[in-house]
XYZ file of C-alpha atoms in Angstrom:
673
model
C -30.526 -12.480 -30.138
C -31.625 -9.469 -32.230
C -35.078 -10.640 -33.220
C -36.069 -9.568 -29.828
C -35.942 -6.340 -28.211
C -33.739 -7.528 -25.422
C -30.491 -7.560 -27.280
C -30.967 -3.918 -28.636
C -32.538 -3.010 -25.205
C -29.516 -4.179 -23.230
C -27.324 -2.213 -25.705
C -29.127 1.208 -25.012
C -29.226 0.398 -21.361
C -25.421 -0.596 -21.232
C -24.661 2.810 -23.189
C -26.470 4.861 -20.853
C -25.233 3.317 -17.357
C -21.149 3.772 -18.973
C -22.117 7.057 -19.862
C -23.601 8.260 -16.371
C -20.409 6.416 -14.331
C -17.992 8.289 -16.783
C -19.446 11.717 -16.344
C -20.469 11.413 -12.801
C -16.737 10.807 -12.069
C -15.760 13.491 -14.818
C -17.895 15.797 -12.865
C -17.065 15.072 -9.333
C -13.021 15.984 -10.656
C -13.866 18.913 -12.383
C -15.526 19.699 -8.792
C -12.360 19.412 -7.155
C -10.360 21.016 -9.946
C -12.714 24.104 -9.525
C -11.975 24.132 -5.643
C -8.412 23.908 -6.174
C -7.698 20.785 -4.782
C -5.162 18.354 -5.749
C -5.799 15.896 -8.913
C -5.003 12.166 -8.939
C -4.081 10.406 -12.104
C -7.348 10.948 -13.846
C -7.210 8.096 -15.999
C -7.228 5.626 -13.554
C -9.993 7.665 -11.332
C -12.320 7.704 -13.940
C -11.985 4.170 -15.371
C -10.495 2.058 -12.458
C -10.364 2.300 -8.728
C -13.968 1.798 -6.703
C -15.826 4.193 -8.667
C -14.376 4.680 -11.817
C -16.437 3.498 -14.991
C -15.185 0.301 -15.766
C -15.387 -0.638 -11.997
C -18.750 0.289 -11.927
C -19.468 -1.994 -14.795
C -17.434 -4.587 -13.681
C -20.246 -4.774 -10.714
C -23.223 -4.819 -12.854
C -22.067 -6.980 -15.418
C -24.089 -10.181 -13.929
C -27.273 -8.444 -14.624
C -26.937 -8.126 -18.393
C -25.824 -11.689 -19.660
C -28.106 -14.058 -17.723
C -30.831 -11.951 -20.137
C -29.048 -12.920 -22.994
C -28.126 -16.351 -22.401
C -31.032 -17.537 -20.894
C -32.718 -18.515 -24.286
C -30.032 -19.941 -26.167
C -30.326 -23.687 -25.408
C -33.604 -23.378 -23.447
C -35.465 -21.676 -26.297
C -34.543 -24.730 -28.753
C -35.904 -27.349 -26.340
C -39.103 -25.324 -25.457
C -39.839 -24.925 -29.369
C -38.832 -28.271 -30.049
C -36.439 -26.921 -32.830
C -33.383 -29.053 -30.527
C -34.343 -31.853 -32.854
C -33.904 -30.115 -36.000
C -30.509 -29.233 -34.680
C -29.790 -33.121 -33.427
C -30.931 -34.549 -37.280
C -28.565 -31.769 -38.761
C -25.012 -32.707 -40.096
C -23.402 -30.942 -37.439
C -22.055 -32.287 -33.734
C -23.086 -31.407 -30.457
C -19.785 -29.882 -30.087
C -20.410 -27.558 -33.248
C -24.062 -26.454 -31.721
C -22.623 -25.254 -28.519
C -19.435 -23.420 -29.914
C -21.864 -21.694 -32.512
C -23.928 -20.730 -30.006
C -21.286 -19.797 -27.767
C -19.650 -17.721 -31.017
C -22.827 -15.387 -31.202
C -22.639 -14.280 -27.614
C -18.778 -13.777 -27.746
C -19.988 -11.436 -30.959
C -22.757 -9.972 -29.342
C -20.068 -9.310 -26.392
C -17.699 -7.281 -28.940
C -21.175 -4.969 -29.188
C -20.969 -4.467 -25.211
C -17.186 -3.716 -25.854
C -17.213 -1.242 -29.041
C -19.495 0.815 -26.222
C -16.609 0.976 -23.783
C -14.095 1.921 -26.614
C -16.280 4.975 -27.432
C -15.035 6.439 -24.572
C -11.329 6.632 -25.320
C -11.773 9.155 -27.904
C -14.188 11.166 -25.709
C -11.696 11.137 -22.563
C -8.784 12.493 -25.112
C -10.882 15.871 -24.965
C -11.038 15.745 -20.935
C -7.851 13.938 -20.063
C -4.440 15.394 -20.439
C -2.159 12.403 -21.579
C -4.337 9.438 -21.653
C -2.999 6.005 -20.895
C -4.458 4.074 -23.494
C -3.007 0.820 -22.862
C -4.447 0.902 -19.271
C -7.844 1.617 -20.520
C -7.421 -1.145 -23.187
C -6.287 -3.494 -20.641
C -9.396 -3.081 -18.407
C -11.655 -3.415 -21.405
C -10.169 -6.599 -21.948
C -10.500 -8.115 -18.376
C -14.290 -6.841 -18.678
C -14.571 -8.962 -22.100
C -13.134 -12.383 -20.497
C -15.589 -11.835 -17.534
C -18.463 -11.451 -20.235
C -17.186 -14.273 -21.650
C -17.162 -16.327 -18.415
C -20.381 -15.443 -17.596
C -21.737 -16.267 -20.890
C -20.387 -19.676 -20.746
C -22.172 -20.290 -17.695
C -25.151 -18.592 -18.762
C -25.070 -21.210 -21.819
C -24.854 -24.184 -19.488
C -27.798 -23.237 -17.242
C -30.106 -22.733 -20.362
C -29.037 -26.348 -21.490
C -30.229 -27.562 -18.379
C -34.280 -26.661 -18.465
C -36.683 -25.458 -20.994
C -37.807 -22.665 -19.023
C -35.833 -19.411 -19.999
C -36.797 -17.713 -16.814
C -35.369 -20.488 -14.746
C -32.222 -20.364 -16.762
C -31.735 -16.665 -16.076
C -32.453 -17.057 -12.240
C -29.947 -20.345 -12.331
C -27.411 -18.303 -13.834
C -27.644 -15.758 -11.386
C -27.694 -18.328 -8.469
C -24.169 -19.980 -9.856
C -22.761 -16.568 -10.201
C -23.640 -15.897 -6.825
C -22.117 -19.331 -5.782
C -19.020 -18.729 -7.415
C -18.603 -14.835 -5.660
C -19.285 -16.973 -2.378
C -17.321 -19.782 -2.670
C -13.949 -18.002 -1.882
C -14.737 -17.500 1.581
C -15.544 -21.308 1.920
C -12.869 -23.340 3.821
C -10.271 -20.709 4.203
C -8.930 -22.451 7.537
C -8.026 -25.199 5.774
C -4.903 -25.400 4.002
C -5.769 -27.782 1.239
C -9.605 -26.298 0.686
C -8.558 -22.743 0.625
C -6.327 -22.762 -2.704
C -9.342 -24.810 -4.241
C -12.302 -22.598 -3.249
C -10.268 -19.181 -3.868
C -9.612 -20.353 -7.120
C -12.631 -21.076 -7.975
C -14.065 -17.604 -6.627
C -14.820 -15.385 -9.345
C -15.314 -12.450 -7.262
C -12.938 -9.477 -8.323
C -11.015 -11.725 -11.059
C -11.198 -8.688 -13.375
C -9.934 -6.075 -10.512
C -6.281 -6.723 -11.853
C -7.252 -6.304 -15.564
C -8.882 -3.017 -14.522
C -6.411 -1.646 -12.259
C -3.492 -2.264 -14.855
C -2.248 -5.627 -14.425
C -2.705 -8.861 -16.771
C -1.552 -12.048 -14.920
C -1.347 -15.018 -16.619
C -3.084 -16.967 -13.627
C -5.936 -14.453 -14.519
C -6.348 -15.505 -18.010
C -6.015 -19.013 -17.562
C -8.838 -18.973 -15.104
C -10.727 -16.998 -17.543
C -10.014 -19.729 -20.120
C -10.166 -22.813 -17.936
C -13.528 -21.551 -16.492
C -15.108 -20.904 -20.286
C -14.041 -24.367 -21.296
C -15.507 -25.879 -17.943
C -18.632 -24.942 -18.454
C -19.010 -25.335 -22.410
C -17.500 -28.736 -21.809
C -20.279 -29.632 -19.088
C -22.655 -28.328 -21.700
C -21.331 -30.540 -24.434
C -20.851 -33.822 -21.918
C -24.797 -33.132 -20.859
C -26.207 -32.815 -24.136
C -24.206 -35.656 -25.249
C -25.512 -38.228 -22.481
C -29.062 -37.199 -23.266
C -28.894 -38.902 -26.686
C -26.521 -41.450 -25.698
C -27.363 -43.923 -22.642
C -24.437 -44.036 -20.346
C -23.767 -45.847 -16.815
C -23.766 -43.607 -13.886
C -20.532 -44.708 -13.354
C -19.088 -43.459 -16.831
C -20.452 -40.061 -16.013
C -19.401 -39.700 -12.947
C -15.987 -40.316 -14.490
C -16.125 -38.038 -16.953
C -17.661 -35.260 -14.775
C -14.765 -35.799 -12.063
C -12.271 -35.800 -14.434
C -13.121 -32.723 -16.125
C -13.409 -30.980 -12.735
C -9.880 -32.448 -11.273
C -8.357 -31.501 -14.657
C -9.618 -27.888 -14.181
C -8.597 -27.664 -10.734
C -4.944 -29.208 -11.389
C -4.519 -26.644 -14.065
C -5.695 -23.727 -11.979
C -3.510 -24.738 -9.002
C -0.332 -24.721 -11.342
C -1.039 -21.428 -13.013
C -0.998 -19.939 -9.422
C 2.247 -20.727 -8.782
C 4.847 -17.991 -8.986
C 7.364 -19.662 -10.842
C 5.536 -20.180 -13.833
C 3.431 -17.110 -13.271
C 3.642 -14.144 -16.185
C 2.679 -10.532 -15.642
C 1.936 -7.725 -18.152
C 1.915 -4.093 -16.230
C -0.063 -1.634 -18.636
C -0.084 1.293 -16.793
C 2.215 4.001 -18.307
C 4.570 4.106 -15.289
C 4.661 0.666 -14.489
C 3.192 1.735 -11.207
C 1.993 -2.371 -10.554
C 5.297 -3.634 -10.690
C 8.282 -2.887 -8.542
C 10.241 -0.357 -9.487
C 14.126 -0.843 -11.464
C 15.871 0.059 -8.430
C 13.846 -2.293 -6.428
C 14.250 -4.979 -8.902
C 18.087 -4.477 -9.173
C 18.066 -4.992 -5.380
C 16.100 -8.186 -5.603
C 18.064 -9.660 -8.081
C 21.079 -9.622 -6.170
C 19.265 -12.418 -3.651
C 20.868 -15.802 -5.164
C 20.355 -17.877 -2.092
C 17.045 -19.216 -0.747
C 14.618 -16.297 0.984
C 11.863 -16.637 3.400
C 9.452 -14.836 5.107
C 8.433 -16.095 9.098
C 5.325 -14.680 10.381
C 4.802 -14.986 13.985
C 1.213 -14.470 15.016
C 0.604 -13.925 19.041
C -3.312 -15.345 19.028
C -4.025 -13.458 21.806
C -3.024 -9.754 20.379
C -5.513 -8.187 18.196
C -3.186 -8.055 15.579
C -3.530 -11.936 15.337
C -6.677 -11.590 12.777
C -4.236 -10.275 9.859
C -2.348 -13.740 10.210
C -4.804 -16.187 10.729
C -5.851 -18.904 8.196
C -8.964 -17.408 7.086
C -7.028 -14.041 6.188
C -4.056 -16.167 4.355
C -5.263 -15.616 0.529
C -5.271 -11.747 1.593
C -2.185 -11.633 3.448
C 0.043 -13.390 0.692
C -1.160 -11.001 -2.116
C 0.482 -8.035 -0.224
C 3.329 -9.680 -1.531
C 2.563 -10.315 -4.866
C 4.777 -7.698 -6.477
C 7.649 -9.456 -4.521
C 6.809 -13.048 -5.565
C 7.084 -12.263 -9.297
C 10.469 -11.708 -9.020
C 11.327 -14.179 -5.928
C 9.403 -16.759 -7.280
C 11.105 -19.406 -4.728
C 9.898 -16.720 -1.625
C 8.739 -19.457 1.065
C 6.075 -17.944 3.533
C 6.052 -19.511 6.750
C 3.436 -18.813 9.826
C 4.285 -19.633 13.261
C 1.409 -19.296 16.156
C 2.046 -19.000 19.335
C 0.828 -16.712 22.738
C 2.383 -14.874 25.141
C 1.316 -11.437 27.240
C 0.686 -8.373 25.248
C 0.116 -4.857 26.391
C -3.140 -4.544 24.575
C -5.009 -6.965 26.510
C -6.433 -5.698 29.897
C -8.585 -8.723 30.488
C -7.019 -9.808 34.200
C -9.780 -12.239 35.095
C -9.115 -14.813 32.318
C -5.716 -16.841 32.409
C -3.256 -16.902 29.287
C -3.879 -20.190 28.273
C -7.526 -19.869 28.356
C -7.458 -16.407 26.330
C -5.231 -18.326 24.058
C -7.814 -21.301 23.728
C -10.346 -19.002 22.894
C -8.514 -17.566 20.213
C -7.582 -20.491 18.672
C -11.268 -21.422 18.466
C -12.357 -18.036 17.147
C -9.138 -17.759 14.450
C -9.436 -21.687 13.526
C -6.175 -22.537 14.743
C -5.273 -25.791 16.033
C -4.570 -25.028 19.550
C -1.857 -28.236 19.928
C 0.048 -26.488 17.167
C 0.345 -22.799 19.339
C 3.422 -22.488 20.593
C 3.633 -21.230 24.699
C 5.779 -18.662 25.855
C 8.103 -20.825 27.060
C 8.828 -22.694 23.018
C 8.497 -19.210 21.337
C 11.173 -17.835 23.223
C 13.567 -20.539 22.570
C 13.164 -19.572 18.950
C 13.215 -15.538 18.923
C 12.874 -12.921 20.991
C 9.726 -10.977 20.323
C 9.355 -8.887 23.273
C 11.249 -6.180 21.531
C 8.360 -6.317 18.581
C 5.900 -6.049 21.918
C 4.689 -9.430 21.014
C 2.597 -8.362 18.022
C 2.407 -10.060 14.708
C 5.661 -9.152 12.903
C 7.584 -10.819 10.113
C 11.233 -11.864 9.811
C 12.960 -11.714 6.482
C 15.782 -14.944 6.656
C 18.547 -14.771 4.380
C 21.998 -16.313 4.372
C 21.721 -17.217 8.297
C 20.284 -13.885 9.146
C 17.122 -12.501 9.893
C 15.768 -8.828 10.074
C 12.229 -7.664 11.391
C 9.782 -6.798 8.773
C 6.832 -4.976 10.584
C 3.268 -4.162 10.094
C 2.003 -0.319 10.981
C -0.225 1.337 12.868
C -1.996 3.464 10.073
C -4.601 2.686 7.893
C -2.466 0.723 5.326
C -1.254 -1.823 8.110
C 0.954 -3.583 5.411
C 4.437 -2.603 4.465
C 4.879 -1.270 1.182
C 7.440 -1.639 -1.639
C 9.638 0.886 -0.007
C 9.659 -0.757 3.524
C 10.340 -3.957 2.416
C 13.249 -2.556 0.138
C 14.562 -0.547 2.888
C 14.910 -3.778 5.159
C 15.805 -6.430 1.798
C 19.007 -3.727 1.141
C 20.142 -4.331 4.722
C 20.851 -7.842 3.863
C 23.596 -6.729 0.761
C 24.909 -3.544 1.877
C 25.772 -2.179 5.646
C 22.614 -0.350 7.266
C 22.745 3.464 7.517
C 23.771 4.503 10.814
C 22.409 7.762 12.567
C 23.973 8.914 15.940
C 22.216 11.025 18.455
C 23.768 12.975 21.256
C 22.454 12.129 24.605
C 23.858 13.339 28.018
C 23.285 17.000 27.898
C 19.416 16.956 28.146
C 18.948 16.340 24.328
C 15.712 15.354 22.673
C 15.551 11.492 23.714
C 14.945 8.664 21.379
C 13.744 6.198 24.320
C 10.874 8.184 25.448
C 7.307 8.771 24.484
C 6.923 12.225 26.064
C 5.748 14.889 23.755
C 8.926 16.614 22.611
C 10.719 13.380 22.070
C 12.129 11.647 18.902
C 11.446 8.170 19.983
C 8.418 8.006 17.213
C 10.602 9.243 14.274
C 13.717 7.155 15.327
C 12.827 3.960 16.791
C 8.882 3.782 16.710
C 8.602 -0.285 16.338
C 5.196 0.077 14.370
C 5.731 3.478 12.950
C 6.386 3.452 8.920
C 8.130 6.464 8.738
C 10.726 5.804 11.512
C 14.196 5.575 10.955
C 14.574 1.794 11.893
C 11.922 0.911 9.298
C 13.775 2.719 6.955
C 17.055 0.609 7.063
C 18.771 2.630 9.659
C 20.354 1.753 12.655
C 20.226 4.384 15.572
C 22.682 4.929 18.074
C 22.592 6.870 21.592
C 25.688 8.448 21.929
C 27.197 10.034 25.271
C 30.091 12.408 24.424
C 31.311 11.823 28.080
C 31.614 7.597 27.341
C 32.849 7.662 23.769
C 36.426 8.529 22.838
C 35.440 10.375 19.608
C 32.317 10.628 17.248
C 32.816 7.838 14.611
C 32.697 9.236 11.212
C 31.250 5.679 10.066
C 27.759 7.494 11.093
C 25.537 8.437 7.939
C 24.183 11.625 10.022
C 24.897 13.187 13.827
C 21.483 14.593 15.485
C 22.407 17.165 17.810
C 18.723 18.261 19.190
C 17.985 20.988 21.820
C 20.615 20.148 24.597
C 19.799 21.628 27.741
C 23.241 21.879 29.498
C 25.828 23.609 27.938
C 28.982 21.595 25.867
C 32.309 21.503 27.940
C 35.272 22.544 26.179
C 36.314 18.719 25.923
C 32.783 18.006 24.146
C 32.791 20.556 21.989
C 36.201 19.629 20.854
C 34.789 16.146 19.886
C 31.771 17.489 17.916
C 34.513 19.998 15.979
C 36.484 17.109 14.904
C 33.996 15.180 13.864
C 32.660 18.079 11.862
C 36.172 19.029 10.504
C 36.693 15.660 9.272
C 33.345 15.421 7.132
C 30.688 14.449 9.269
C 27.197 14.816 8.381
C 25.247 16.861 10.806
C 21.376 17.692 11.862
C 21.599 20.791 14.276
C 17.887 21.547 15.961
C 17.673 24.196 18.194
C 15.348 26.140 20.486
C 14.694 30.058 21.164
C 16.267 31.271 24.487
C 19.150 28.404 24.187
C 21.438 30.079 21.583
C 24.291 30.103 23.642
C 24.438 26.626 24.131
C 24.214 25.527 20.182
C 26.198 28.592 18.773
C 29.597 27.655 20.129
C 29.285 24.886 17.676
C 27.623 26.937 14.836
C 30.035 29.783 14.764
C 32.609 27.576 13.407
C 30.447 26.955 10.443
C 29.375 30.732 10.163
C 25.995 30.198 11.110
C 23.956 31.348 14.579
C 20.826 31.136 16.063
C 19.172 34.683 16.777
C 18.235 36.008 20.405
C 14.275 36.020 20.379
C 11.210 33.893 19.252
C 9.547 33.925 15.862
C 5.849 34.887 15.767
C 3.538 34.357 12.764
C 0.193 36.309 12.386
C -2.584 33.589 11.653
C -6.080 33.623 13.070
C -6.389 29.839 12.984
C -3.395 29.030 15.172
C -0.925 29.972 18.003
C 1.165 32.795 17.317
C 4.334 30.709 17.970
C 3.275 28.094 15.354
C 5.202 29.164 12.544
C 4.225 27.651 8.778
C 7.253 27.190 7.078
C 7.902 27.276 3.012
C 10.412 25.002 1.108
C 12.695 27.234 -1.113
C 12.717 27.385 -4.564
C 16.579 25.784 -4.348
C 15.359 22.991 -2.115
C 14.568 20.699 -4.706
C 17.896 21.024 -5.989
C 19.052 19.701 -2.813
C 17.283 16.418 -3.506
C 14.017 17.300 -1.156
C 10.879 15.922 -2.492
C 7.855 17.581 -1.581
C 4.438 18.579 -3.125
C 3.740 21.955 -4.403
C 2.744 24.528 -1.469
C 3.864 21.802 1.018
C 3.971 23.226 4.750
C 6.316 22.325 7.809
C 5.533 23.539 11.199
C 7.555 24.354 13.572
C 6.340 25.486 16.838
C 8.124 27.809 19.318
C 10.977 28.485 16.583
C 14.000 31.063 16.460
C 15.840 32.690 13.428
C 18.957 31.889 11.527
C 21.977 34.261 10.905
C 24.677 32.915 8.391
C 27.566 34.916 6.439
C 27.946 34.105 2.868
C 32.149 34.183 2.823
C 32.601 31.012 4.596
C 34.012 27.808 3.245
C 30.280 26.083 2.945
C 27.980 26.645 0.564
C 25.188 27.936 2.513
C 21.564 27.659 1.153
C 18.143 28.398 2.944
C 15.729 25.374 2.712
C 12.817 26.861 4.881
C 11.943 30.365 5.284
C 9.149 32.164 6.748
C 7.045 34.826 5.137
C 8.185 38.477 6.132
C 4.810 39.798 5.771
C 3.295 37.760 8.412
C 6.358 36.797 10.544
C 8.035 38.785 13.591
C 10.778 38.304 15.997
C 9.843 39.113 19.452
C 12.648 39.485 21.971
C 9.611 39.872 24.538
C 8.466 37.692 27.188
C 5.288 36.054 26.605
C 2.601 33.637 27.430
C 0.106 32.442 24.919
C -2.143 31.129 27.545
C -2.830 34.271 29.444
C -2.498 36.855 26.663
C -2.979 37.913 23.115
C -0.228 39.074 21.134
C -0.525 42.273 19.859
C 1.819 42.231 16.540
C 1.791 46.418 16.387
C 3.544 46.555 19.606
C 6.199 44.489 18.166
C 7.892 47.680 16.438
C 10.388 47.168 13.340
C 10.620 43.214 13.528
C 8.856 41.820 10.431
C 11.654 39.724 8.848
C 12.443 36.996 6.330
C 12.954 34.497 8.455
C 15.561 31.749 7.809
C 13.785 28.252 9.470
C 16.468 25.812 8.161
C 19.665 25.977 5.743
C 21.686 23.435 4.407
C 25.581 23.674 4.224
C 27.624 21.768 2.033
C 31.181 20.998 1.241
C 33.423 18.559 -0.624
C 35.723 16.819 1.839
C 37.607 13.702 1.736
C 36.393 12.841 -1.838
C 32.347 13.330 -0.633
C 29.951 15.861 0.125
C 29.542 16.981 3.776
C 25.666 18.221 4.341
C 24.741 19.902 7.602
C 21.009 21.037 8.339
C 20.584 23.566 10.837
C 16.912 23.970 12.107
C 15.615 26.769 14.142
C 12.943 24.492 15.900
C 13.650 21.162 17.958
C 9.990 20.286 17.714
C 9.606 19.480 14.002
C 9.865 16.114 14.230
C 8.478 15.403 17.963
C 5.709 13.242 19.115
C 3.389 16.396 19.271
C 4.207 17.931 15.774
C 3.752 14.196 14.284
C 0.415 14.005 15.654
C -0.531 17.215 14.831
C -4.027 17.270 13.112
C -5.255 20.825 13.026
C -2.695 21.661 9.997
C -1.703 19.398 7.329
C 2.049 19.146 7.745
C 5.156 17.677 5.330
């Protein structure tokens, strides 16, 4: 290898490429730091991800290895030295393994260049995750060895080095493309996907070493080395075509069988190389999963005429199953079923085509057998999907119970670990219960108006909604219930428009005195409605509307900041996090009450004013100098705690009811918690 300039030149080019990839990413992160922006986990950013050094190198390796392997056997053939090798006291297997060993050692030289960047990173990254980087480099080494085995085989097929290099590139292109072949067919899908080399080192580079990937690399290496040995042996020994076909077929079938068995979740092993084990379920999640001692399955219902059908199509099956890989490690017998049906959907606006015609067309496009697609009458016998808007939805089935696991209308689409665990927990413990008062004009959980709470409470395809976090949301009317149940995890009283009667106040006060948790949200000019509830707690809404001096936003948009005590109360948020409150009022409280009162959100005194006058922001601009002596340290939200009945009671009072309304959740001109 080193008698020619190619080996030396490739080492130099490889070093330059790796150095540029690393320093470019380092410079980009340094720029972000200079601009005062948050930095992500630097080890992952610089080495992995989409543009990290190892990820960049992985995408370019196919350019290096064919140049190294193109002359391994073709040079021997073209020069005639192959005859000398055949006449030497060594076997064909020893010739091939010797050639391959040389490339493996050269690959170690490439690895040595990558290892140089670990000590370099110690000077630029605080707390470098060395195990993570080593795992990625190991994956790249295996990928180099696979490319080398393929290149060695192609070199044995021709006496022309250029042809060997081009042929190697062609085979690598085929192995990258083959993963998309036959994905609509169940049997072919698993075979072609296993043969695909595309992205095989991704898991290594991103912190996860799995036995199925290791077996894949070793199987492909052995496959091409044995093919190479068989080819050279068959040139020296006369064999019938039948014997040759049997040899090659047995080899390929054997590799396929080993590959298929290696992908079974029951025998697959994993090693998470990340420092915080974030490629594995958390310890809490693992503990919950261990509670499932009976068979568990997930059934995916795919409406072929809905726009979500593509995610559940046969061609997307591999990617779809990969979203649950973390759980299948700990639930190896988890069964994944897919049921296709067609039914009307609110998103299909084509009224000129009948439903069955749409279904037949969708079946052709999605490569689904129309005879296996259930019509509306049949699917309704199995499950009522109307509450799910007839969209793609999954149901987790366990112990004769089923709970929906939904897809979400955000950029990630799929449920994450937290979303799945929230639903799994409802099988082993009682779901949380959130009561929302209704009947006195409170914020609605069933309306999609701008000031409603439906999205945050009952949003079907909203990741952050309560029903997707393992809670049941109950609408309570004080006139129709005898008492507010203490089984609630929290009761929400949000911006009532009608004053509570004495009988209603008695029910609320009884719930509070017995230790029920509360969230009370009010609005300016309505303090007379909620103060009767708050007075017994030592809290009240003050008169007036809070205004905040800011050139970029409306004066009544208050940017609340968390207090230093907030984290001690269990709230989790990033530094300098902001909560927007539109049209808020100030809170006053006494410190000598039975409750411990802790400020949660505050407004800065220098820019926050309490305005007692009428104003209309649509027609006038607020002159803050005309509001004398009104600068205040505004209390926007407070937490009241008390130990009662062997538990801690928590009551949160917020001087705004819009903070979790549809309008604020959709705010895009200010980053909001």
